[in-house]
Amino acid sequence: MQKKLLQQLNPSQQKAVKTIEGALLILAGAGSGKTKTITTRLAYLIDEIGIPPSDTLTLTFTNKAAFEMQKRALDMIENTTPHPPLLCTFHKFGLLFLKFHIHYLERKNNFTLTDREDTKKILKTFNNNLFPIPLLLSEISRYKNSQISPQEAIENAYSPTYKQIAKIYLDYQDFLLQNNRVDFDDLLLLPLEILQKFPEIAKEISHKYQYIMVDEYQDTNEIQYLLLKHLCFTHQNICVVGDDDQSIYSWRGANIQNILNFTQHFRNAQMIKLEENYRSSKKILEAANNLISKNKERLGKILRSTLEEGKAVEILHSSDELEEVKNLCKIIKKLLANGVEAQNIAILFRLNALSRSLEEGFNREKIPYTLVGTIRFYERSEIKDILSYFQVLTNIHDDFSLMRIINKPKRGIGKTTIDKLKSLAKAKSCSIYQLYKEDVTLETLLGNKTLTNLKEFFNTLESLQKYLKDSPQDFLDIFESKIGFCESFNKSNEEVERVSNIQEFYGIYREYHKHNPLMELEDFLNELALRSDQEDVEMRQQSKGIKGINCMSVHSSKGLEFDYVFIIGLEEGFFPMIKEYSNLEEERRLGYVAFTRAKKELYLSYVDSRFYKGNRANISPSRFLEECEVIYPKNSKYSLKTLENDSNFKKGDCIFHKIFGAGRILEITKSGKETKLKINFGGSIRNILSSYVKKV
């Protein structure tokens, strides 16, 4: 390892790189060079200390971050071997682990990874429209991440509603087992289950990975924490990098206590703070520091900018969302005219619904933009069809995928036939392929013509499986010639686009096979299922050369940076968002993340009234505008004290809420560090956090 690589680091970064024994928390602020630090540390372990690369494991949360870190680390490492260090996401590690160890749970290792869209469709088959699918997704994920089995969920259900949800959970789990499928939660849950049941495996894996590093530790959940504890079964050589001030994913299970209590969870743990920021100007960082300093639940650090003072953070005040987008367009047009590239500008919002006015305004002004969060490429109907074919070719007993493609393109196997096959297969507890192979009564049930079509379909699948095994390099050409997907579409504009999407997908598969000749089709499918929304969007933008203003939610912006950032919707109820169980500290962390995406200029926008969910309402500016201590524009009718709240509430006090109006406090309880009020708004009883109301 070249000495100059260490010399490029500041003293805190150097100390983090050289601290290699025992547990270490690198508390890395936004833009403080954490990726550079963690990759240099990996290179230092291998080149300077002599740790075999195969003895290291580095985990992160997105494929993009893993790829970037791997590229940086390999560029630094001189001691290259045939076995490079394993650097991947938690879910990819779980996938690899299960390939080698799922047989301990008496399951086969040729399982299919079920993506979110397929999970929704599976749940619909058991739901009978009883519950919203997002609710089922959330509850089943909560059960799994709490290590609660379906049987336990049924036994401990505290209401008839939750007993029904638990029964759907049971049906869903049975379906996954019968079709040899795993979902995303299983990629963490099942490895943990194996490590807990078989300590000898935990010991073996811990011996294998003597040095463990974890990126974005503030985003870990309870299961990931427990997995790491088992991976440290024989040692305490774990280094985690994270920022408690950027913990923004509690809604999907992230537990900020993991990073706050790291030094209690791992014995003799050290903490090193990275507080020098290399991204944002001093003015931007000053506003971000002022905002996050209002949080109580944090380890505490103060970021210092290494850059120039920069332009003051600007607050934009508009009467409504129409004027807001006009003001944005005016500034953006000026930036573009001065040579700023569109992709270096971002507009962030707390609620996706706020993007509508942006789209309309940009279209009017002919400003190019990219909206992150539109339909994913791999969720398009024609792509899902091909993916289902591929899944059946890897597991011909996968009835869920089979049902999607059994009559695509049309081959004379209609809904009546499909229903008969499903019913008979269910009655005989076998797959439809087994039914076709073993049941001699099918001709009587289906008729000769339909049975001939079914036979031709399965013969095609069997021949494709053979080509896949014997001639993988020719597989795609043979697949298209035998299935004829592209030929099945007519020449309308919509169909031409579908053919274009299919050909793009074929190109992605060819590239994968070219770079991974030893990997099998199921590996390709699982790699795709692990892609994030953001990676999908970026991949397609790069392939099509799309460039425009980046419009995205604050959550989607995490990990990105832009020269010019506009944050819209900075009003009470929108940002911070008001919900019954709102966590104001997490909302503030979201604000901190949004502020620190900006490198050169930051604009904070609020309006007097906004149209939302069919109503127009007058709203107050966000308390974050006061807390970041940026000067309000002169034309604002609000003073810096507008949002001041009196926290000394008493039962019986009259209060005012900006949406629900006047009410009277019935009950006061503590909710974490917040005070929760039960309030009677003219007969409507609601629980509201005290920071969202004012005394009358």
XYZ file of C-alpha atoms in Angstrom:
696
model
C 0.000 0.000 0.000
C 1.456 3.348 -0.984
C 2.245 5.715 1.912
C 0.812 8.642 -0.015
C -2.659 7.092 0.330
C -2.429 7.482 4.115
C -0.981 10.966 3.763
C -4.108 12.022 1.838
C -6.199 11.399 4.970
C -6.726 13.850 7.829
C -5.543 12.841 11.340
C -8.943 11.435 12.416
C -9.242 9.385 9.234
C -5.690 8.065 9.657
C -6.434 7.050 13.238
C -9.583 5.197 12.079
C -7.607 3.365 9.379
C -4.859 2.273 11.782
C -7.193 1.177 14.616
C -7.654 -2.450 13.582
C -8.056 -4.525 16.756
C -11.328 -4.673 18.663
C -14.635 -2.920 18.135
C -14.581 0.546 16.548
C -17.310 3.077 15.768
C -16.338 5.654 13.144
C -18.878 8.427 13.647
C -18.748 10.013 10.216
C -20.657 13.202 9.471
C -22.125 14.008 6.067
C -19.434 14.611 3.429
C -16.624 13.667 5.828
C -14.973 11.102 3.539
C -16.328 7.955 5.154
C -16.106 5.877 1.946
C -12.493 6.937 1.474
C -11.758 6.033 5.093
C -13.404 2.602 5.095
C -11.887 1.565 1.737
C -8.420 2.751 2.807
C -8.839 0.798 6.044
C -9.628 -2.359 4.044
C -6.546 -1.815 1.857
C -4.461 -1.152 4.998
C -5.595 -4.439 6.589
C -4.629 -6.414 3.491
C -1.443 -4.659 2.278
C 0.098 -3.326 5.507
C -1.027 -5.826 8.141
C -1.072 -8.868 5.869
C -4.648 -10.000 6.548
C -5.764 -12.425 3.778
C -8.497 -10.692 1.714
C -10.765 -13.720 2.191
C -10.664 -13.120 5.980
C -12.449 -9.773 5.582
C -16.135 -8.980 5.164
C -17.469 -5.504 4.364
C -21.228 -4.914 4.396
C -23.297 -2.005 3.167
C -26.891 -1.276 2.104
C -26.963 -0.692 -1.659
C -25.333 -2.427 -4.605
C -24.198 0.972 -5.865
C -22.313 1.701 -2.618
C -20.846 -1.819 -2.578
C -19.648 -1.490 -6.188
C -18.083 1.939 -5.578
C -16.341 0.781 -2.396
C -15.051 -2.392 -4.055
C -13.656 -0.448 -7.011
C -11.932 2.074 -4.732
C -10.484 -0.609 -2.454
C -9.207 -2.824 -5.300
C -7.513 0.196 -6.899
C -5.554 0.684 -3.658
C -4.752 -2.951 -2.856
C -1.409 -4.152 -4.213
C -1.556 -7.635 -2.646
C -4.080 -9.030 -5.144
C -5.086 -12.689 -4.886
C -7.543 -14.968 -6.707
C -9.884 -14.427 -3.744
C -10.725 -10.718 -3.412
C -12.311 -9.338 -0.233
C -16.061 -9.923 0.053
C -17.752 -6.530 -0.128
C -21.528 -6.615 -0.618
C -24.925 -5.655 0.776
C -26.453 -7.342 3.826
C -29.054 -8.967 1.579
C -26.443 -10.229 -0.903
C -24.483 -11.727 1.991
C -27.690 -13.412 3.198
C -28.283 -14.758 -0.301
C -24.755 -16.219 -0.506
C -25.042 -17.629 3.006
C -28.326 -19.386 2.196
C -26.887 -20.911 -0.988
C -24.414 -22.795 1.204
C -26.455 -23.345 4.364
C -30.207 -23.362 3.659
C -30.122 -27.180 3.617
C -29.785 -26.992 7.415
C -33.432 -25.863 7.360
C -34.241 -28.852 5.097
C -34.749 -26.608 2.081
C -33.205 -26.724 -1.404
C -30.651 -24.115 -2.460
C -32.208 -23.438 -5.906
C -34.756 -21.120 -4.296
C -36.230 -18.096 -6.092
C -35.999 -14.619 -4.557
C -39.441 -12.997 -4.581
C -39.441 -9.266 -5.243
C -41.880 -6.781 -3.716
C -44.277 -6.754 -6.681
C -44.571 -10.542 -6.705
C -45.088 -10.513 -2.941
C -48.047 -8.150 -3.438
C -49.578 -10.489 -6.022
C -49.076 -13.542 -3.820
C -50.782 -11.789 -0.892
C -53.730 -10.806 -3.086
C -54.499 -14.500 -3.632
C -55.047 -14.993 0.132
C -56.519 -11.614 1.025
C -60.028 -11.556 -0.563
C -59.883 -7.731 -0.311
C -60.035 -7.889 3.493
C -57.032 -5.625 4.113
C -54.956 -3.096 2.147
C -51.932 -4.889 0.658
C -49.459 -2.281 2.057
C -50.783 -3.093 5.551
C -50.187 -6.816 5.013
C -46.701 -6.162 3.637
C -45.862 -4.003 6.640
C -47.259 -6.423 9.241
C -45.652 -9.534 7.734
C -42.321 -7.714 7.517
C -42.745 -6.626 11.143
C -43.454 -10.219 12.212
C -40.383 -11.509 10.405
C -38.083 -8.786 11.686
C -39.307 -9.531 15.212
C -38.652 -13.265 14.622
C -42.331 -14.079 15.164
C -43.485 -17.241 13.366
C -46.979 -17.455 11.803
C -48.101 -19.817 14.581
C -46.892 -17.394 17.262
C -48.596 -14.512 15.460
C -51.911 -16.410 15.439
C -51.635 -17.475 19.094
C -50.698 -13.975 20.309
C -53.065 -11.929 18.105
C -54.745 -9.334 20.337
C -57.808 -8.837 18.134
C -59.848 -10.720 15.499
C -58.378 -8.400 12.834
C -54.821 -9.336 13.709
C -55.727 -13.011 13.924
C -56.910 -12.782 10.293
C -53.702 -10.992 9.289
C -51.665 -13.682 11.066
C -53.552 -16.405 9.145
C -52.739 -14.653 5.856
C -49.110 -14.581 7.052
C -49.329 -18.362 7.600
C -50.771 -18.934 4.104
C -48.085 -16.705 2.618
C -45.279 -18.588 4.388
C -46.723 -21.951 3.317
C -46.816 -20.672 -0.264
C -43.144 -19.625 -0.128
C -42.137 -23.021 1.251
C -44.173 -25.002 -1.287
C -42.742 -22.981 -4.193
C -39.198 -22.859 -2.787
C -39.211 -19.065 -2.610
C -37.700 -16.599 -0.168
C -38.519 -12.906 0.209
C -36.242 -10.025 1.173
C -36.884 -10.359 4.897
C -35.956 -14.059 4.654
C -32.494 -13.106 3.361
C -31.760 -11.790 6.860
C -34.147 -13.866 8.970
C -33.174 -17.345 7.693
C -29.381 -16.857 8.099
C -29.999 -15.627 11.646
C -32.225 -18.647 12.318
C -29.442 -20.985 11.116
C -26.752 -19.207 13.166
C -28.947 -19.352 16.280
C -29.854 -23.035 15.851
C -26.378 -24.211 14.890
C -23.642 -22.529 17.001
C -20.989 -24.565 15.173
C -21.872 -22.702 11.956
C -21.691 -19.351 13.765
C -18.259 -20.338 15.039
C -17.130 -21.444 11.564
C -18.341 -18.232 9.854
C -16.824 -16.065 12.596
C -13.467 -17.829 12.136
C -13.741 -17.280 8.383
C -14.340 -13.514 8.630
C -11.811 -12.230 11.146
C -12.280 -8.561 10.249
C -15.759 -7.173 9.673
C -16.687 -3.659 8.520
C -20.185 -2.205 8.201
C -21.154 0.953 6.312
C -24.244 3.080 7.186
C -24.547 1.395 10.580
C -27.287 3.817 11.645
C -29.586 2.072 9.136
C -29.281 -1.413 10.672
C -32.313 -3.110 12.203
C -32.565 -5.584 15.073
C -31.931 -8.668 12.901
C -28.864 -7.121 11.270
C -27.501 -6.265 14.706
C -28.062 -9.876 15.872
C -26.435 -11.219 12.695
C -23.358 -9.099 13.378
C -23.214 -10.339 16.971
C -23.126 -13.937 15.650
C -20.494 -13.046 13.058
C -18.395 -11.761 15.982
C -18.849 -15.088 17.821
C -15.073 -15.691 18.151
C -13.717 -12.118 18.077
C -14.638 -8.438 18.443
C -12.923 -7.138 15.306
C -15.882 -5.155 14.001
C -15.613 -1.646 12.612
C -18.858 0.200 11.878
C -19.156 3.519 10.064
C -22.260 5.630 10.431
C -23.930 8.885 11.375
C -26.643 8.960 14.027
C -27.757 12.316 12.569
C -28.665 10.580 9.284
C -30.815 7.781 10.727
C -34.018 8.237 8.670
C -35.395 4.735 8.114
C -37.260 3.813 11.317
C -40.370 3.202 9.175
C -38.641 0.184 7.641
C -37.184 -1.123 10.875
C -33.900 0.771 11.289
C -33.040 1.129 14.965
C -31.029 4.235 15.865
C -30.212 2.635 19.237
C -27.800 0.277 17.416
C -25.390 3.138 16.738
C -26.174 5.114 19.903
C -25.405 2.043 22.068
C -22.587 0.523 19.988
C -20.028 1.026 22.746
C -22.291 -0.904 25.142
C -23.080 -3.690 22.640
C -19.429 -4.541 21.881
C -16.903 -4.759 24.691
C -14.011 -2.270 24.888
C -15.340 -0.426 21.842
C -13.671 2.821 20.731
C -15.235 5.788 18.930
C -13.509 8.098 16.436
C -15.349 11.129 15.024
C -14.897 12.404 11.466
C -15.999 16.038 11.625
C -14.272 17.648 8.634
C -16.721 18.119 5.753
C -15.403 18.134 2.179
C -18.749 18.640 0.407
C -20.694 21.716 1.508
C -19.820 25.388 1.864
C -19.555 26.896 5.348
C -22.913 28.690 5.077
C -24.763 25.480 4.147
C -23.045 23.518 6.889
C -23.794 26.202 9.469
C -27.540 25.917 8.718
C -27.384 22.101 8.874
C -25.482 22.148 12.187
C -27.950 24.636 13.685
C -30.882 22.434 12.690
C -29.552 19.088 13.949
C -28.269 20.604 17.202
C -31.918 20.868 18.316
C -32.080 17.050 18.583
C -31.486 15.528 22.010
C -30.962 11.862 21.043
C -27.538 12.003 19.391
C -23.900 11.228 20.155
C -22.898 14.769 19.268
C -20.467 16.171 16.713
C -20.000 19.470 14.892
C -19.138 19.367 11.204
C -16.498 21.834 10.023
C -16.372 22.786 6.345
C -13.009 22.641 4.589
C -14.423 24.815 1.782
C -15.005 28.551 1.356
C -17.759 30.586 3.023
C -20.083 30.267 0.020
C -23.397 31.928 -0.756
C -25.868 32.390 2.099
C -28.702 29.863 2.298
C -31.739 31.494 0.689
C -35.362 31.175 1.839
C -37.943 31.398 -0.951
C -41.417 32.581 0.076
C -44.380 32.086 -2.305
C -48.128 32.507 -1.960
C -48.921 29.017 -3.288
C -47.400 26.053 -5.174
C -47.968 27.691 -8.588
C -45.963 30.748 -7.629
C -43.419 28.461 -5.941
C -42.633 26.546 -9.144
C -42.481 29.841 -11.115
C -39.875 31.130 -8.651
C -37.917 27.878 -8.925
C -38.012 27.940 -12.738
C -36.766 31.533 -12.748
C -33.677 30.645 -10.669
C -33.054 27.349 -12.479
C -33.247 28.965 -15.925
C -30.643 31.493 -14.791
C -28.383 28.683 -13.531
C -28.746 26.770 -16.806
C -28.049 29.934 -18.813
C -24.843 30.410 -16.799
C -23.593 26.975 -17.847
C -24.721 24.831 -14.896
C -25.584 21.310 -16.089
C -29.134 20.183 -15.291
C -28.006 16.967 -13.553
C -26.108 19.085 -10.988
C -29.398 20.562 -9.735
C -31.831 18.748 -7.427
C -35.269 19.512 -6.032
C -36.117 17.582 -2.869
C -39.457 17.090 -1.145
C -40.711 15.255 1.923
C -43.928 14.096 0.197
C -43.947 12.573 -3.293
C -47.327 14.235 -3.976
C -45.570 17.629 -4.153
C -43.907 16.587 -7.414
C -47.102 17.179 -9.435
C -46.786 20.980 -9.523
C -43.081 20.658 -10.359
C -43.789 18.429 -13.361
C -46.480 20.781 -14.685
C -44.281 23.852 -14.208
C -41.192 22.297 -15.818
C -43.247 21.059 -18.771
C -44.651 24.581 -19.286
C -41.197 26.133 -19.128
C -39.631 23.311 -21.194
C -37.058 22.558 -18.491
C -35.747 18.950 -18.701
C -36.245 16.927 -15.506
C -35.958 13.374 -14.192
C -38.500 12.170 -11.642
C -37.089 9.435 -9.426
C -39.783 7.012 -8.301
C -41.667 6.297 -11.537
C -42.511 2.712 -12.587
C -39.476 0.465 -12.317
C -38.114 -1.094 -15.478
C -38.268 -4.610 -14.017
C -41.889 -4.138 -12.957
C -43.118 -3.496 -16.498
C -45.525 -6.189 -17.667
C -43.446 -7.484 -20.582
C -40.277 -7.676 -18.452
C -42.114 -9.478 -15.625
C -43.322 -12.013 -18.217
C -39.780 -12.844 -19.313
C -38.563 -12.918 -15.705
C -41.370 -15.389 -14.926
C -40.212 -17.607 -17.819
C -36.671 -17.483 -16.473
C -37.882 -18.322 -12.951
C -39.811 -21.351 -14.241
C -36.722 -22.508 -16.152
C -34.722 -22.455 -12.901
C -37.559 -24.101 -10.939
C -40.229 -25.762 -13.067
C -42.341 -26.404 -9.946
C -42.780 -22.623 -9.376
C -46.531 -22.469 -9.984
C -46.758 -18.759 -9.180
C -44.493 -17.839 -12.118
C -45.982 -20.606 -14.257
C -49.494 -19.172 -13.961
C -48.278 -15.843 -15.345
C -46.767 -17.285 -18.533
C -48.724 -20.465 -19.265
C -50.733 -18.571 -21.920
C -48.227 -15.822 -22.843
C -47.969 -15.509 -25.777
C -51.442 -17.002 -26.321
C -51.337 -20.766 -26.882
C -54.927 -21.896 -26.278
C -54.690 -22.499 -22.519
C -57.494 -20.339 -21.126
C -58.637 -19.302 -17.649
C -61.003 -22.286 -17.243
C -58.133 -24.707 -17.928
C -55.806 -22.828 -15.590
C -58.391 -22.886 -12.762
C -58.866 -26.665 -13.239
C -55.118 -27.262 -13.106
C -54.715 -25.108 -9.984
C -57.578 -26.844 -8.159
C -56.366 -30.353 -8.995
C -52.744 -29.546 -8.097
C -53.875 -28.101 -4.774
C -56.041 -31.167 -4.050
C -53.108 -33.496 -4.783
C -50.536 -31.274 -2.993
C -48.250 -31.198 -6.010
C -47.027 -28.723 -8.622
C -48.772 -28.334 -11.974
C -45.712 -29.801 -13.715
C -45.911 -32.887 -11.473
C -49.606 -33.102 -12.250
C -48.875 -33.004 -15.991
C -46.214 -35.708 -15.659
C -48.068 -38.099 -13.360
C -51.850 -37.682 -13.743
C -53.232 -39.898 -16.532
C -56.730 -38.436 -16.174
C -55.770 -34.982 -17.508
C -57.039 -35.699 -21.031
C -60.511 -36.438 -19.653
C -60.413 -33.284 -17.554
C -59.014 -30.909 -20.185
C -59.790 -32.414 -23.546
C -57.346 -33.588 -26.225
C -56.661 -30.190 -27.867
C -55.924 -28.378 -24.609
C -53.752 -31.241 -23.365
C -51.774 -31.080 -26.644
C -51.186 -27.347 -26.074
C -50.092 -28.013 -22.497
C -47.757 -30.795 -23.641
C -46.201 -28.510 -26.272
C -45.704 -25.795 -23.621
C -43.890 -28.107 -21.178
C -41.840 -29.672 -23.986
C -40.675 -26.162 -24.904
C -39.705 -25.461 -21.293
C -37.802 -28.749 -21.002
C -35.890 -28.089 -24.243
C -35.020 -24.565 -23.047
C -33.711 -26.002 -19.766
C -31.448 -28.284 -21.804
C -30.145 -25.417 -23.971
C -29.595 -23.348 -20.837
C -27.391 -26.123 -19.468
C -25.582 -27.157 -22.680
C -25.388 -23.890 -24.686
C -25.791 -20.915 -22.292
C -24.142 -18.533 -24.794
C -26.919 -19.236 -27.345
C -29.740 -19.390 -24.824
C -31.336 -15.981 -25.512
C -31.550 -16.485 -29.279
C -33.104 -19.920 -28.800
C -35.462 -18.573 -26.120
C -36.789 -15.824 -28.415
C -37.116 -18.180 -31.392
C -39.083 -20.739 -29.366
C -41.243 -18.326 -27.319
C -41.512 -15.507 -29.865
C -42.169 -12.661 -27.448
C -41.124 -9.840 -29.774
C -43.096 -11.344 -32.679
C -46.265 -11.504 -30.552
C -46.587 -7.708 -30.341
C -48.218 -5.627 -33.073
C -46.745 -2.428 -34.456
C -48.579 0.210 -32.347
C -46.402 2.789 -30.554
C -47.027 1.144 -27.191
C -46.094 -2.298 -28.508
C -42.969 -0.966 -30.232
C -41.866 0.443 -26.860
C -42.467 -2.949 -25.257
C -40.303 -4.676 -27.871
C -37.637 -2.030 -27.205
C -37.827 -2.783 -23.463
C -37.487 -6.533 -24.120
C -34.457 -6.001 -26.331
C -32.936 -3.736 -23.675
C -33.493 -6.483 -21.116
C -31.865 -9.084 -23.391
C -28.879 -6.734 -23.640
C -28.635 -6.532 -19.841
C -28.638 -10.347 -19.622
C -25.957 -10.670 -22.329
C -23.738 -8.165 -20.488
C -24.204 -10.064 -17.237
C -23.339 -13.400 -18.864
C -20.309 -11.874 -20.587
C -18.875 -10.614 -17.281
C -20.039 -13.602 -15.178
C -19.661 -16.669 -17.442
C -19.714 -19.120 -14.528
C -22.882 -17.706 -12.941
C -26.197 -19.416 -13.593
C -29.580 -17.985 -14.589
C -30.868 -18.077 -11.008
C -27.886 -15.932 -9.930
C -28.836 -13.354 -12.569
C -32.467 -13.339 -11.348
C -31.432 -12.892 -7.739
C -29.012 -10.070 -8.658
C -31.877 -8.223 -10.390
C -34.214 -8.712 -7.446
C -31.620 -7.109 -5.159
C -31.452 -3.881 -7.210
C -32.821 -0.782 -5.507
C -35.224 1.711 -7.137
C -32.457 4.317 -7.298
C -30.023 1.931 -9.024
C -32.712 0.952 -11.530
C -33.393 4.589 -12.424
C -29.671 5.419 -12.725
C -28.991 2.367 -14.905
C -31.724 3.338 -17.359
C -30.744 7.017 -17.403
C -27.166 6.081 -18.265
C -28.234 3.626 -20.989
C -30.515 6.223 -22.637
C -28.371 9.318 -21.997
C -31.162 11.057 -20.035
C -30.149 14.315 -18.314
C -32.389 16.701 -16.408
C -33.145 18.415 -13.105
C -33.284 15.705 -10.425
C -36.659 15.660 -8.636
C -36.870 13.220 -5.731
C -37.932 12.621 -2.160
C -35.455 13.346 0.632
C -35.261 9.610 1.377
C -34.240 8.909 -2.241
C -31.533 11.587 -2.093
C -29.561 9.960 0.712
C -26.033 9.147 -0.418
C -26.181 11.664 -3.299
C -24.822 15.193 -3.655
C -25.589 18.110 -5.972
C -24.101 21.561 -6.558
C -27.504 23.269 -6.258
C -30.321 21.991 -4.050
C -33.878 23.309 -3.656
C -36.005 21.907 -0.813
C -39.726 22.591 -1.284
C -42.695 22.123 1.026
C -41.010 23.474 4.145
C -44.303 24.005 5.972
C -45.682 22.608 9.196
C -47.450 19.352 8.404
C -45.447 18.766 5.237
C -41.873 19.017 6.531
C -41.885 18.147 9.363
C -44.692 15.765 8.525
C -47.538 15.580 11.037
C -48.772 12.123 11.929
C -50.177 10.632 15.093
C -46.888 8.892 15.880
C -44.541 11.413 14.255
C -40.974 11.376 15.508
C -39.850 14.998 15.387
C -36.198 14.051 15.863
C -36.276 11.774 12.817
C -38.014 14.514 10.812
C -35.205 16.839 11.834
C -32.632 14.232 10.755
C -34.404 14.113 7.390
C -33.997 17.874 7.166
C -30.304 17.529 8.003
C -29.876 14.924 5.241
C -31.642 17.234 2.773
C -29.492 20.268 3.700
C -26.224 18.334 3.422
C -26.918 17.139 -0.142
C -26.013 20.676 -1.270
C -22.453 21.591 -2.209
C -22.567 25.208 -3.473
C -26.049 26.687 -3.002
C -29.102 25.747 -0.921
C -32.626 27.155 -1.343
C -35.415 26.538 1.197
C -38.940 27.089 -0.138
C -42.257 27.528 1.694
C -45.722 28.741 0.688
C -48.679 30.367 2.446
C -51.198 27.864 1.079
C -50.989 24.507 -0.681
C -53.508 22.279 -2.495
C -53.286 18.758 -1.073
C -55.650 15.763 -1.028
C -58.441 17.739 -2.712
C -58.316 20.740 -0.369
C -56.520 24.042 -0.208
C -55.294 25.052 3.218
C -53.434 28.005 4.709
C -50.244 26.759 6.342
C -47.417 28.036 8.509
C -43.722 27.860 7.626
C -41.779 24.896 8.969
C -40.177 25.244 12.386
C -36.992 24.031 10.651
C -36.660 27.437 8.993
C -36.351 29.003 12.416
C -34.180 26.244 13.838
C -31.588 26.453 11.062
C -31.266 30.175 11.914
C -31.354 31.449 8.338
C -32.722 34.979 7.852
C -36.287 35.112 6.472
C -36.889 37.102 3.270
C -37.931 40.704 3.907
C -41.383 40.241 2.317
C -42.300 37.416 4.717
C -45.232 38.098 7.037
C -43.786 35.612 9.551
C -41.381 36.517 12.303
C -38.772 34.098 13.589
C -40.907 33.541 16.680
C -44.082 32.498 14.870
C -43.552 28.821 15.641
C -42.636 29.157 19.305
C -44.592 26.674 21.444
C -45.326 26.646 25.115
C -44.594 23.090 26.268
C -46.196 23.546 29.716
C -49.572 22.084 28.792
C -52.195 21.137 31.407
C -55.311 19.016 31.217
C -58.231 21.262 30.220
C -56.085 23.788 28.299
C -57.555 25.191 25.097
C -55.195 24.763 22.139
C -55.117 25.472 18.411
C -53.989 23.081 15.641
C -53.381 24.408 12.125
C -55.540 21.700 10.488
C -58.020 20.569 13.144
C -58.619 24.012 14.644
C -59.465 24.713 18.312
C -59.664 21.908 20.865
C -59.375 21.046 24.548
C -56.747 18.756 26.129
C -58.265 15.629 27.737
C -55.103 13.727 28.641
C -51.302 14.197 28.651
C -48.802 11.341 28.296
C -45.086 11.057 27.499
C -44.097 9.438 24.181
C -40.319 9.001 24.271
C -38.887 12.490 24.517
C -42.126 13.996 23.197
C -45.357 14.861 25.010
C -48.501 13.316 23.505
C -51.829 15.080 23.972
C -55.315 13.560 23.681
C -57.435 16.429 22.356
C -61.165 16.885 21.791
C -61.694 18.806 18.540
C -65.458 19.454 18.636
C -66.283 15.805 19.361
C -63.430 14.313 17.306
C -60.796 12.842 19.661
C -57.218 12.767 18.346
C -53.732 12.077 19.714
C -51.324 14.861 18.703
C -47.719 15.589 19.704
C -47.495 18.763 21.822
C -44.989 20.398 19.462
C -47.685 20.572 16.764
C -50.179 22.697 18.736
C -50.227 26.088 20.462
C -52.091 27.317 23.517
C -54.991 29.633 22.817
